[in-house]
Coordinates of C-alpha atoms and ligand atoms in Angstrom, one line a residue:
X32 CA -21.6 -5.4 20.4
X33 CA -21.6 -5.3 16.7
X34 CA -18.6 -6.9 15.0
X35 CA -16.2 -4.5 13.3
X36 CA -16.4 -4.4 9.5
X37 CA -13.5 -6.0 7.6
X38 CA -10.7 -3.4 7.2
X39 CA -10.7 -4.1 3.4
X40 CA -13.6 -5.7 1.6
X41 CA -13.8 -6.2 -2.1
X42 CA -16.9 -7.8 -3.6
X43 CA -17.1 -8.8 -7.3
X44 CA -14.7 -6.1 -8.2
X45 CA -14.0 -5.8 -12.0
X46 CA -11.9 -3.2 -13.8
X47 CA -11.9 -2.8 -17.5
X48 CA -9.6 -0.4 -19.3
X49 CA -10.9 0.8 -22.6
X50 CA -8.2 1.6 -25.1
X51 CA -10.1 2.7 -28.2
X52 CA -11.2 -0.5 -30.0
X53 CA -9.4 -2.7 -27.6
X54 CA -10.2 -3.2 -23.9
X55 CA -8.3 -5.0 -21.1
X56 CA -10.0 -6.8 -18.3
X57 CA -7.5 -6.1 -15.5
X58 CA -9.8 -7.4 -12.7
X59 CA -12.4 -10.0 -13.4
X60 CA -14.3 -10.3 -10.1
X61 CA -12.1 -9.9 -7.0
X62 CA -13.5 -11.1 -3.7
X63 CA -11.3 -10.3 -0.8
X64 CA -12.0 -9.7 2.9
X65 CA -9.1 -8.7 5.2
X66 CA -9.9 -8.2 8.9
X67 CA -8.2 -6.1 11.6
X68 CA -4.6 -5.2 11.3
X69 CA -1.5 -7.1 10.1
X70 CA 1.0 -7.4 7.3
X71 CA -0.3 -9.0 4.1
X72 CA 1.5 -9.7 0.8
X73 CA -0.1 -9.6 -2.6
X74 CA 1.7 -11.7 -5.2
X75 CA 1.0 -12.9 -8.7
X76 CA 2.5 -12.7 -12.2
X77 CA 3.1 -9.5 -14.0
X78 CA -0.2 -8.2 -15.4
X79 CA -2.3 -10.2 -12.9
X80 CA -3.9 -7.0 -11.6
X81 CA -2.0 -6.3 -8.4
X82 CA -1.4 -2.6 -9.0
X83 CA -4.9 -2.1 -10.4
X84 CA -6.4 -3.6 -7.2
X85 CA -4.2 -1.3 -5.0
X86 CA -5.4 1.7 -7.0
X87 CA -9.0 0.8 -6.5
X88 CA -8.5 0.2 -2.7
X89 CA -6.6 3.6 -2.5
X90 CA -9.5 5.4 -4.2
X91 CA -7.1 6.5 -7.0
X92 CA -9.4 4.9 -9.6
X93 CA -12.9 3.4 -9.6
X94 CA -14.0 -0.1 -10.3
X95 CA -16.0 -0.9 -13.5
X96 CA -18.4 -2.9 -11.2
X97 CA -18.4 -4.3 -7.7
X98 CA -17.9 -2.9 -4.2
X99 CA -14.7 -1.6 -2.5
X100 CA -15.1 -0.9 1.2
X101 CA -12.3 0.3 3.5
X102 CA -12.9 0.5 7.2
X103 CA -16.7 0.4 6.6
X104 CA -16.7 3.1 4.0
X105 CA -17.8 2.5 0.3
X106 CA -14.8 3.9 -1.6
X107 CA -16.4 3.2 -5.0
X108 CA -19.3 5.5 -4.2
X109 CA -17.4 8.4 -2.8
X110 CA -17.5 11.8 -4.6
X111 CA -14.2 13.4 -5.7
X112 CA -14.2 15.6 -2.6
X113 CA -14.8 12.6 -0.3
X114 CA -12.0 10.7 -2.1
X115 CA -9.5 13.5 -1.5
X116 CA -10.2 13.4 2.2
X117 CA -10.2 9.6 2.2
X118 CA -6.9 9.3 0.5
X119 CA -5.3 11.9 2.9
X120 CA -6.7 10.5 6.2
X121 CA -7.6 6.9 5.8
X122 CA -5.0 5.5 3.5
X123 CA -1.3 5.6 3.4
X124 CA 0.3 5.0 0.1
X125 CA 3.9 4.0 -0.6
X126 CA 5.0 3.5 -4.2
X127 CA 8.1 2.0 -5.8
X128 CA 9.1 5.6 -6.9
X129 CA 9.2 7.4 -3.7
X130 CA 6.9 10.2 -4.8
X131 CA 8.4 12.9 -2.6
X132 CA 8.2 16.5 -3.7
X133 CA 11.8 17.4 -4.9
X134 CA 11.7 21.0 -3.8
X135 CA 10.8 20.3 -0.2
X136 CA 12.7 19.0 2.8
X137 CA 12.0 15.6 4.2
X138 CA 10.2 17.2 7.1
X139 CA 8.0 19.3 4.8
X140 CA 7.2 16.3 2.7
X141 CA 5.9 14.4 5.8
X142 CA 3.9 17.5 7.0
X143 CA 2.4 18.3 3.7
X144 CA -0.8 16.2 4.0
X145 CA -1.4 17.7 7.5
X146 CA -0.9 21.3 6.2
X147 CA -3.3 20.6 3.3
X148 CA -5.7 19.3 6.0
X149 CA -5.5 22.6 7.9
X150 CA -3.6 21.2 10.9
X151 CA -1.6 23.9 12.7
X152 CA 2.1 24.0 11.7
X153 CA 3.5 23.4 15.2
X154 CA 1.4 20.3 15.9
X155 CA 2.1 18.8 12.4
X156 CA 5.8 19.5 12.8
X157 CA 6.1 17.7 16.1
X158 CA 4.2 14.7 14.7
X159 CA 6.4 14.7 11.6
X160 CA 9.6 14.8 13.6
X161 CA 8.3 12.0 15.9
X162 CA 7.7 9.8 12.8
X163 CA 11.1 10.7 11.2
X164 CA 12.7 9.6 14.5
X165 CA 10.8 6.3 14.6
X166 CA 11.9 5.6 11.0
X167 CA 15.5 6.4 11.7
X168 CA 15.8 9.5 9.5
X169 CA 15.5 12.3 12.0
X170 CA 19.0 13.5 11.1
X171 CA 17.8 13.9 7.5
X172 CA 14.8 16.1 8.3
X173 CA 16.2 19.2 6.5
X174 CA 17.5 17.4 3.5
X175 CA 15.7 17.5 0.1
X176 CA 15.0 14.1 -1.5
X177 CA 17.9 14.3 -3.9
X178 CA 20.3 14.5 -0.9
X179 CA 18.8 11.2 0.5
X180 CA 19.6 7.6 -0.4
X181 CA 16.8 5.5 -1.9
X182 CA 16.2 3.7 1.5
X183 CA 16.0 7.1 3.3
X184 CA 13.6 8.5 0.8
X185 CA 11.4 5.5 1.2
X186 CA 11.5 5.9 5.0
X187 CA 10.3 9.5 4.6
X188 CA 7.5 8.3 2.3
X189 CA 6.5 5.8 5.0
X190 CA 6.5 8.5 7.7
X191 CA 4.2 10.6 5.5
X192 CA 1.9 7.6 4.9
X193 CA 1.7 7.1 8.7
X194 CA 0.9 10.7 9.6
X195 CA -2.9 10.3 10.2
X196 CA -2.5 6.8 11.6
X197 CA -4.6 5.3 8.7
X198 CA -6.3 1.9 9.2
X199 CA -4.7 0.8 5.8
X200 CA -1.3 1.3 4.3
X201 CA -0.8 0.2 0.7
X202 CA 2.7 -0.4 -0.6
X203 CA 3.2 -1.4 -4.3
X204 CA 6.7 -2.9 -4.7
X205 CA 8.1 -0.5 -2.1
X206 CA 11.7 -1.8 -2.5
X207 CA 11.6 -2.0 -6.3
X208 CA 14.2 0.7 -6.5
X209 CA 16.4 -0.4 -3.5
X210 CA 19.4 -2.7 -3.4
X211 CA 18.9 -6.0 -1.6
X212 CA 20.4 -4.9 1.8
X213 CA 18.3 -1.7 1.9
X214 CA 15.3 -3.8 0.9
X215 CA 15.8 -6.3 3.6
X216 CA 16.0 -3.6 6.2
X217 CA 12.9 -1.9 4.9
X218 CA 10.8 -5.1 5.0
X219 CA 11.8 -5.7 8.7
X220 CA 10.8 -2.1 9.4
X221 CA 7.5 -2.4 7.6
X222 CA 6.7 -5.5 9.6
X223 CA 7.5 -3.7 12.9
X224 CA 5.4 -0.7 11.8
X225 CA 2.3 -2.8 11.0
X226 CA 2.5 -4.2 14.5
X227 CA 3.3 -1.0 16.4
X228 CA 0.7 1.1 14.5
X229 CA -2.0 -1.6 14.4
X230 CA -2.5 -0.9 10.8
X231 CA -3.3 -3.2 7.9
X232 CA -0.3 -3.1 5.6
X233 CA -0.9 -4.6 2.2
X234 CA 2.2 -4.9 0.2
X235 CA 2.7 -6.0 -3.4
X236 CA 5.9 -7.9 -3.9
X237 CA 7.5 -10.3 -6.3
X238 CA 10.1 -11.4 -3.7
X239 CA 9.3 -14.5 -1.6
X240 CA 11.8 -13.4 1.0
X241 CA 9.9 -10.2 1.4
X242 CA 6.5 -12.0 1.6
X243 CA 8.0 -14.2 4.3
X244 CA 7.9 -11.1 6.6
X245 CA 4.1 -11.0 6.1
X246 CA 1.5 -13.0 8.0
X247 CA -0.5 -14.0 4.9
X248 CA -0.1 -14.0 1.2
X249 CA -2.9 -13.3 -1.3
X250 CA -2.2 -14.5 -4.8
X251 CA -3.8 -12.9 -7.9
X252 CA -4.1 -14.8 -11.1
X253 CA -5.5 -13.2 -14.3
X254 CA -7.6 -10.6 -12.4
X255 CA -9.0 -12.8 -9.7
X256 CA -7.9 -14.0 -6.3
X257 CA -6.4 -17.4 -6.9
X258 CA -6.0 -18.1 -3.2
X259 CA -4.4 -17.0 0.1
X260 CA -2.3 -18.8 2.6
X261 CA -0.6 -18.2 6.0
X262 CA 3.2 -17.9 6.0
X263 CA 3.4 -19.7 9.3
X264 CA 6.1 -22.4 9.2
X265 CA 7.0 -21.6 5.6
X266 CA 10.5 -20.5 4.6
X267 CA 11.0 -18.3 1.5
X268 CA 11.5 -21.3 -0.7
X269 CA 8.3 -23.1 0.4
X270 CA 6.4 -19.8 0.2
X271 CA 7.7 -19.3 -3.4
X272 CA 6.4 -22.7 -4.4
X273 CA 3.0 -22.2 -2.8
X274 CA 2.6 -18.8 -4.5
X275 CA 3.7 -20.2 -7.9
X276 CA 1.3 -23.0 -7.7
X277 CA -1.6 -20.6 -7.2
X278 CA -0.3 -18.1 -9.7
X279 CA 0.0 -20.6 -12.5
X280 CA -2.9 -20.8 -14.8
X281 CA -4.9 -24.0 -14.3
X282 CA -4.6 -26.3 -17.3
Ligands
ATP120 N1 -4.1 2.5 -17.2 C1 -4.1 1.4 -17.9 N2 -4.6 1.4 -19.1 C2 -4.8 0.3 -19.8 N3 -4.4 -1.0 -19.3 C3 -3.9 -1.0 -18.1 C4 -3.7 0.2 -17.3 N4 -3.2 -0.2 -16.1 C5 -3.1 -1.6 -16.2 N5 -3.5 -2.0 -17.4 C6 -3.5 -3.5 -17.8 O1 -4.2 -4.2 -16.8 C7 -3.5 -5.4 -16.6 C8 -3.1 -5.5 -15.1 O2 -2.1 -4.5 -14.8 P1 -1.5 -4.3 -13.4 O3 -0.6 -3.1 -13.5 O4 -2.6 -4.2 -12.4 O5 -0.6 -5.6 -13.2 P2 0.4 -6.0 -12.0 O6 -0.1 -7.3 -11.5 O7 0.6 -4.9 -11.1 O8 1.7 -6.2 -12.9 P3 3.3 -6.0 -12.5 O9 3.7 -7.1 -11.6 O10 4.0 -6.0 -13.8 O11 3.4 -4.6 -11.8 C9 -2.4 -5.5 -17.5 O12 -2.8 -6.2 -18.6 C10 -2.1 -4.1 -17.8 O13 -1.5 -3.9 -19.1
MG121 MG1 2.2 -3.6 -10.6

C-alpha cells in the first residue's frame, strides 16, 4: 500500500510582496511537512510570516516560488476555479475577526458554503444544526452575529469551517478578540475537535498557554521555519522558553 501523502507539505516556499520601489520578503524558503491529523501551533515574532504562510496553505494567495501541497493536491498550481472549490471543501478557515455575514443567522452562516456548493437545503440544514449542537450554540441558531458574544460567533465560524469535514483547518489567532476565559474554553474545544474530526488543525498563536493545548509547535523566524518541538511534558512556561529560543534571531 502506498503511504498517504503529508497533509500539509511546503517545499522552498517564498513570498515577496512588491510595494512599488520597496519589496518585503515575507517568506524566505519554508520547508514544512505535517502528517495525518492533530493539533499544531505556529508561533514566532510579529512579522515572522505566520499569517502569510496560512494564506498560502489556504489558497488565498500564491507563493512567489516553491510548492504548497494540501492532502496531495498542489495548491500553488490550481486555477482560480479550482481554488474556489478547494477553499470551500478542503480547508476550513477561522480568523481572528469572526468573518460571519452580519445579515444572516448563525444557521445560515454555517450553511452558506453548502448552499453555494449546490447541496440541498434540507441536508445542509441538518448538518449545520448538528455542528451548532456539537459546538454548544444550537440555541443561538436563529441569532444574527451582532446578537452573539465573541465566543459564540467564533463557535459558529468553527462550525462553518467543519461543514465539509476538511482534512485541514487553519486558525489565525482565533481568540485574538476574546477575553481570557472565553479563549481558554475555545482552545479546549479546538483540541477536542481536532481529535473528534480527525483533522489537522494548524493554529497561529502568541499565547504559550494556548500552544500547550497542541501536540507540536512550529516556530517561524524571519520567514523560515526555525524549528519544531513536541509539547509533551512541557508546561506553558517551559514551552514559552523553547519557542522564544527558536524565535530569537541567531547572533
Ligand atoms: N499584503 C501585504 N503587503 C505587503 N507586505 C505584507 C503583506 N502582508 C504581510 N506583509 C509583510 O510580510 C511580513 C510578514 O507578515 P505576516 O502578516 O505574515 O506576519 P505575522 O507573523 O503573521 O505577524 P503578526 O504576529 O503580527 O500577525 C511583514 O513584514 C509584513 O509587513
Ligand atoms: Mg499574523
